[in-house]
Amino acid sequence: MLARWLPAAVNTRPSEWSRAAIGMSLGTLFSVWLCSQVFGIEVAQHLVGPLGASAVLLFAVSSGALAQPWSILGGYLSAGVVSLLVAHVLGRTLGSACLAAGMALILMCWLRCLHPPAGALALLLVLADPATIALDWKALGPVMLSASAMLLSALAYNNLTQIRYPKRPADPVPVMPSADSQAITAEDLKLALADMEAFFDVTPEDLEQLIHASELHAKRRSIGEVLSSRT
């Protein structure tokens, strides 16, 4: 049971950690700086928490579904609208802030733009600082400006450092003739994911590519073992 609490291995090299760390620092700095130039430093600094969390996704795990452009833009917009609406109707209390975060989650799932930092944004906009409260509905301005700046930073930095972003749809895996009628396909994976009734930050097409790549490595290993046994 205790083994379940151990962290999974990170399948990236330390050089990738450094690349992502530099990108996160630059992206967050640029987003907060640009927002401060338009709306003031107090408003900009109030958003630094969600922006830092978004930067982790956009620079460290940019291939995930939670880090794609629609996820950050749609997530921030959903959280912003819901939180400001809740603040107007129910006031700015801890309870209404938590309710706004939950409602934002439902809206993001419905709009297919789930982005975890947007949950923090919903809380912050309800329990906002005086400068943000004074903006009222205009608070959507700094929210979307900072989100757009973060997205532009990720687009520029990731591609300049040879990390393709945003992620393009997975290329279809060529169907190879096989005598095994039980070979796993993307459609099988979609049904399996539906049966599990849980969210996974990966597409069935990506899983299919991973499975086929694993099968290829297994075949190569098997061939190598056969050849070594004959020599």
Short mmCIF file of C-alpha atoms in Angstrom, two decimals:
data_model
loop_
_atom_site.label_atom_id
_atom_site.label_comp_id
_atom_site.label_asym_id
_atom_site.label_seq_id
_atom_site.Cartn_x
_atom_site.Cartn_y
_atom_site.Cartn_z
CA MET A 1 0.00 0.00 0.00
CA LEU A 2 2.82 2.41 0.82
CA ALA A 3 4.34 1.76 -2.60
CA ARG A 4 1.39 3.57 -4.18
CA TRP A 5 2.61 6.80 -2.61
CA LEU A 6 6.01 6.61 -4.27
CA PRO A 7 6.42 9.01 -7.21
CA ALA A 8 6.55 7.60 -10.72
CA ALA A 9 9.76 7.95 -12.67
CA VAL A 10 10.06 11.06 -14.86
CA ASN A 11 10.79 9.92 -18.40
CA THR A 12 12.74 13.01 -19.41
CA ARG A 13 16.42 13.98 -19.28
CA PRO A 14 17.81 16.64 -16.91
CA SER A 15 18.50 18.81 -19.96
CA GLU A 16 14.76 18.86 -20.63
CA TRP A 17 14.11 19.87 -17.03
CA SER A 18 16.44 22.84 -17.50
CA ARG A 19 14.83 23.77 -20.81
CA ALA A 20 11.36 23.72 -19.24
CA ALA A 21 12.54 25.66 -16.15
CA ILE A 22 14.01 28.47 -18.24
CA GLY A 23 10.86 28.63 -20.35
CA MET A 24 8.63 28.71 -17.30
CA SER A 25 10.65 31.55 -15.76
CA LEU A 26 10.66 33.62 -18.95
CA GLY A 27 7.01 32.93 -19.76
CA THR A 28 5.78 33.87 -16.30
CA LEU A 29 7.96 36.98 -16.20
CA PHE A 30 6.72 38.15 -19.60
CA SER A 31 3.06 37.50 -18.77
CA VAL A 32 3.17 39.34 -15.45
CA TRP A 33 5.24 42.20 -16.90
CA LEU A 34 2.87 42.73 -19.85
CA CYS A 35 -0.19 42.61 -17.62
CA SER A 36 1.39 45.11 -15.21
CA GLN A 37 2.05 47.55 -18.05
CA VAL A 38 -1.65 47.67 -18.89
CA PHE A 39 -3.46 47.05 -15.60
CA GLY A 40 -0.91 47.82 -12.91
CA ILE A 41 1.48 45.72 -10.87
CA GLU A 42 -1.04 44.91 -8.08
CA VAL A 43 -3.47 43.26 -10.49
CA ALA A 44 -0.68 41.47 -12.35
CA GLN A 45 0.92 40.04 -9.21
CA HIS A 46 -2.44 38.79 -8.02
CA LEU A 47 -2.52 36.44 -11.03
CA VAL A 48 1.01 35.10 -10.64
CA GLY A 49 -0.09 31.88 -8.88
CA PRO A 50 -2.31 30.50 -11.67
CA LEU A 51 0.14 31.75 -14.29
CA GLY A 52 3.01 29.87 -12.66
CA ALA A 53 0.95 26.69 -12.58
CA SER A 54 0.00 27.15 -16.23
CA ALA A 55 3.66 27.65 -17.09
CA VAL A 56 4.51 24.23 -15.63
CA LEU A 57 2.00 22.62 -17.98
CA LEU A 58 2.85 24.65 -21.08
CA PHE A 59 6.62 24.26 -20.79
CA ALA A 60 7.18 20.97 -18.94
CA VAL A 61 4.32 18.81 -20.29
CA SER A 62 3.38 20.67 -23.44
CA SER A 63 2.21 17.49 -25.20
CA GLY A 64 -0.59 16.92 -22.67
CA ALA A 65 -4.21 17.72 -23.39
CA LEU A 66 -4.31 20.07 -20.38
CA ALA A 67 -1.58 22.26 -21.90
CA GLN A 68 -3.02 22.91 -25.36
CA PRO A 69 -4.00 26.45 -26.47
CA TRP A 70 -7.75 25.97 -26.11
CA SER A 71 -7.23 24.54 -22.62
CA ILE A 72 -5.53 27.66 -21.24
CA LEU A 73 -7.61 30.24 -23.11
CA GLY A 74 -10.93 28.46 -22.64
CA GLY A 75 -10.07 27.50 -19.07
CA TYR A 76 -9.15 31.03 -18.03
CA LEU A 77 -12.20 32.50 -19.76
CA SER A 78 -14.55 29.96 -18.16
CA ALA A 79 -13.09 30.52 -14.70
CA GLY A 80 -13.16 34.29 -15.12
CA VAL A 81 -16.79 34.50 -16.20
CA VAL A 82 -18.05 32.05 -13.60
CA SER A 83 -16.12 33.56 -10.69
CA LEU A 84 -17.17 37.13 -11.45
CA LEU A 85 -20.79 36.04 -11.84
CA VAL A 86 -20.70 34.18 -8.51
CA ALA A 87 -19.04 37.17 -6.81
CA HIS A 88 -21.86 39.44 -8.01
CA VAL A 89 -24.64 37.08 -6.95
CA LEU A 90 -23.30 35.52 -3.73
CA GLY A 91 -20.64 37.96 -2.62
CA ARG A 92 -16.94 37.49 -2.05
CA THR A 93 -16.73 34.79 0.60
CA LEU A 94 -14.70 31.62 0.95
CA GLY A 95 -17.79 29.52 0.31
CA SER A 96 -18.70 31.37 -2.88
CA ALA A 97 -15.07 31.13 -4.06
CA CYS A 98 -15.08 27.34 -3.65
CA LEU A 99 -18.46 27.15 -5.39
CA ALA A 100 -17.08 29.21 -8.28
CA ALA A 101 -14.12 26.85 -8.64
CA GLY A 102 -16.43 23.83 -8.78
CA MET A 103 -18.73 25.46 -11.33
CA ALA A 104 -15.73 26.48 -13.43
CA LEU A 105 -14.58 22.85 -13.45
CA ILE A 106 -17.94 21.68 -14.79
CA LEU A 107 -17.93 24.37 -17.48
CA MET A 108 -14.37 23.53 -18.53
CA CYS A 109 -15.23 19.84 -18.84
CA TRP A 110 -18.29 20.69 -20.93
CA LEU A 111 -16.28 23.01 -23.20
CA ARG A 112 -13.34 20.54 -23.42
CA CYS A 113 -10.87 23.06 -22.02
CA LEU A 114 -9.91 21.52 -18.68
CA HIS A 115 -6.97 23.46 -17.27
CA PRO A 116 -6.19 22.93 -13.53
CA PRO A 117 -4.68 26.41 -12.90
CA ALA A 118 -8.01 27.90 -13.92
CA GLY A 119 -9.48 26.45 -10.73
CA ALA A 120 -7.03 28.54 -8.73
CA LEU A 121 -7.92 31.53 -10.87
CA ALA A 122 -11.61 31.15 -10.00
CA LEU A 123 -10.76 31.22 -6.30
CA LEU A 124 -8.51 34.26 -6.70
CA LEU A 125 -11.01 36.32 -8.66
CA VAL A 126 -13.69 35.87 -6.02
CA LEU A 127 -11.29 36.54 -3.14
CA ALA A 128 -9.57 39.28 -5.11
CA ASP A 129 -7.40 42.20 -4.05
CA PRO A 130 -8.95 45.71 -3.98
CA ALA A 131 -7.39 46.69 -7.31
CA THR A 132 -8.91 43.68 -9.09
CA ILE A 133 -12.28 44.14 -7.37
CA ALA A 134 -12.35 47.75 -8.59
CA LEU A 135 -12.13 46.50 -12.19
CA ASP A 136 -15.38 44.54 -11.79
CA TRP A 137 -16.15 42.75 -15.11
CA LYS A 138 -13.15 44.45 -16.68
CA ALA A 139 -11.05 42.01 -14.61
CA LEU A 140 -11.48 39.63 -17.54
CA GLY A 141 -9.03 41.92 -19.36
CA PRO A 142 -5.92 41.13 -17.29
CA VAL A 143 -6.97 37.47 -17.08
CA MET A 144 -7.12 36.98 -20.82
CA LEU A 145 -4.13 39.24 -21.53
CA SER A 146 -1.90 37.26 -19.18
CA ALA A 147 -3.20 33.94 -20.51
CA SER A 148 -2.56 35.05 -24.10
CA ALA A 149 0.93 36.26 -23.18
CA MET A 150 1.71 32.92 -21.55
CA LEU A 151 0.44 31.07 -24.61
CA LEU A 152 2.51 33.22 -26.98
CA SER A 153 5.57 32.61 -24.81
CA ALA A 154 5.01 28.86 -24.97
CA LEU A 155 4.48 28.94 -28.73
CA ALA A 156 7.71 30.86 -29.28
CA TYR A 157 9.97 29.21 -26.71
CA ASN A 158 8.90 25.60 -27.21
CA ASN A 159 9.26 25.71 -30.97
CA LEU A 160 12.56 27.60 -30.81
CA THR A 161 13.89 24.87 -28.49
CA GLN A 162 12.70 22.14 -30.89
CA ILE A 163 9.61 21.11 -28.94
CA ARG A 164 6.60 21.08 -31.24
CA TYR A 165 3.75 23.09 -29.73
CA PRO A 166 0.81 23.00 -29.95
CA LYS A 167 0.60 19.29 -30.30
CA ARG A 168 -0.65 18.19 -33.70
CA PRO A 169 -3.10 15.31 -34.04
CA ALA A 170 -1.40 11.95 -33.91
CA ASP A 171 -0.57 10.44 -37.28
CA PRO A 172 -2.68 7.38 -38.04
CA VAL A 173 -0.84 4.18 -37.29
CA PRO A 174 -0.50 2.10 -40.46
CA VAL A 175 -2.49 -1.07 -40.25
CA MET A 176 -0.17 -4.02 -40.61
CA PRO A 177 -1.56 -7.36 -41.71
CA SER A 178 -1.61 -9.67 -38.73
CA ALA A 179 -3.00 -13.06 -37.98
CA ASP A 180 -3.91 -11.85 -34.51
CA SER A 181 -7.51 -10.66 -34.60
CA GLN A 182 -7.14 -9.37 -31.03
CA ALA A 183 -4.61 -6.63 -31.89
CA ILE A 184 -5.36 -3.44 -29.96
CA THR A 185 -6.64 -0.45 -31.97
CA ALA A 186 -7.42 3.17 -31.09
CA GLU A 187 -11.14 2.33 -31.03
CA ASP A 188 -10.49 -0.40 -28.44
CA LEU A 189 -8.56 2.11 -26.34
CA LYS A 190 -11.41 4.63 -26.52
CA LEU A 191 -13.83 2.00 -25.24
CA ALA A 192 -11.40 1.00 -22.47
CA LEU A 193 -10.98 4.62 -21.36
CA ALA A 194 -14.77 5.03 -21.31
CA ASP A 195 -15.09 1.91 -19.14
CA MET A 196 -12.58 3.27 -16.63
CA GLU A 197 -14.62 6.49 -16.22
CA ALA A 198 -11.58 8.57 -15.32
CA PHE A 199 -9.69 11.41 -16.96
CA PHE A 200 -6.33 10.61 -18.54
CA ASP A 201 -4.16 13.35 -20.02
CA VAL A 202 -3.47 11.33 -23.18
CA THR A 203 -5.41 10.55 -26.35
CA PRO A 204 -6.28 7.04 -27.58
CA GLU A 205 -4.23 7.73 -30.72
CA ASP A 206 -1.16 8.48 -28.58
CA LEU A 207 -1.71 5.26 -26.64
CA GLU A 208 -2.01 3.33 -29.87
CA GLN A 209 1.30 4.76 -31.11
CA LEU A 210 2.93 3.87 -27.79
CA ILE A 211 1.64 0.31 -27.96
CA HIS A 212 2.84 -0.18 -31.54
CA ALA A 213 6.24 1.30 -30.68
CA SER A 214 6.49 -1.04 -27.69
CA GLU A 215 5.57 -4.01 -29.89
CA LEU A 216 8.30 -3.00 -32.36
CA HIS A 217 10.92 -2.87 -29.60
CA ALA A 218 9.71 -6.22 -28.28
CA LYS A 219 10.06 -7.80 -31.74
CA ARG A 220 13.57 -6.39 -32.12
CA ARG A 221 14.53 -7.73 -28.71
CA SER A 222 13.08 -11.12 -29.57
CA ILE A 223 14.98 -11.25 -32.86
CA GLY A 224 18.19 -10.23 -31.09
CA GLU A 225 17.75 -12.96 -28.51
CA VAL A 226 17.19 -15.57 -31.24
CA LEU A 227 20.28 -14.45 -33.17
CA SER A 228 22.45 -14.43 -30.04
CA SER A 229 21.30 -17.92 -29.12
CA ARG A 230 22.41 -19.22 -32.54
CA THR A 231 25.89 -17.73 -32.30
#
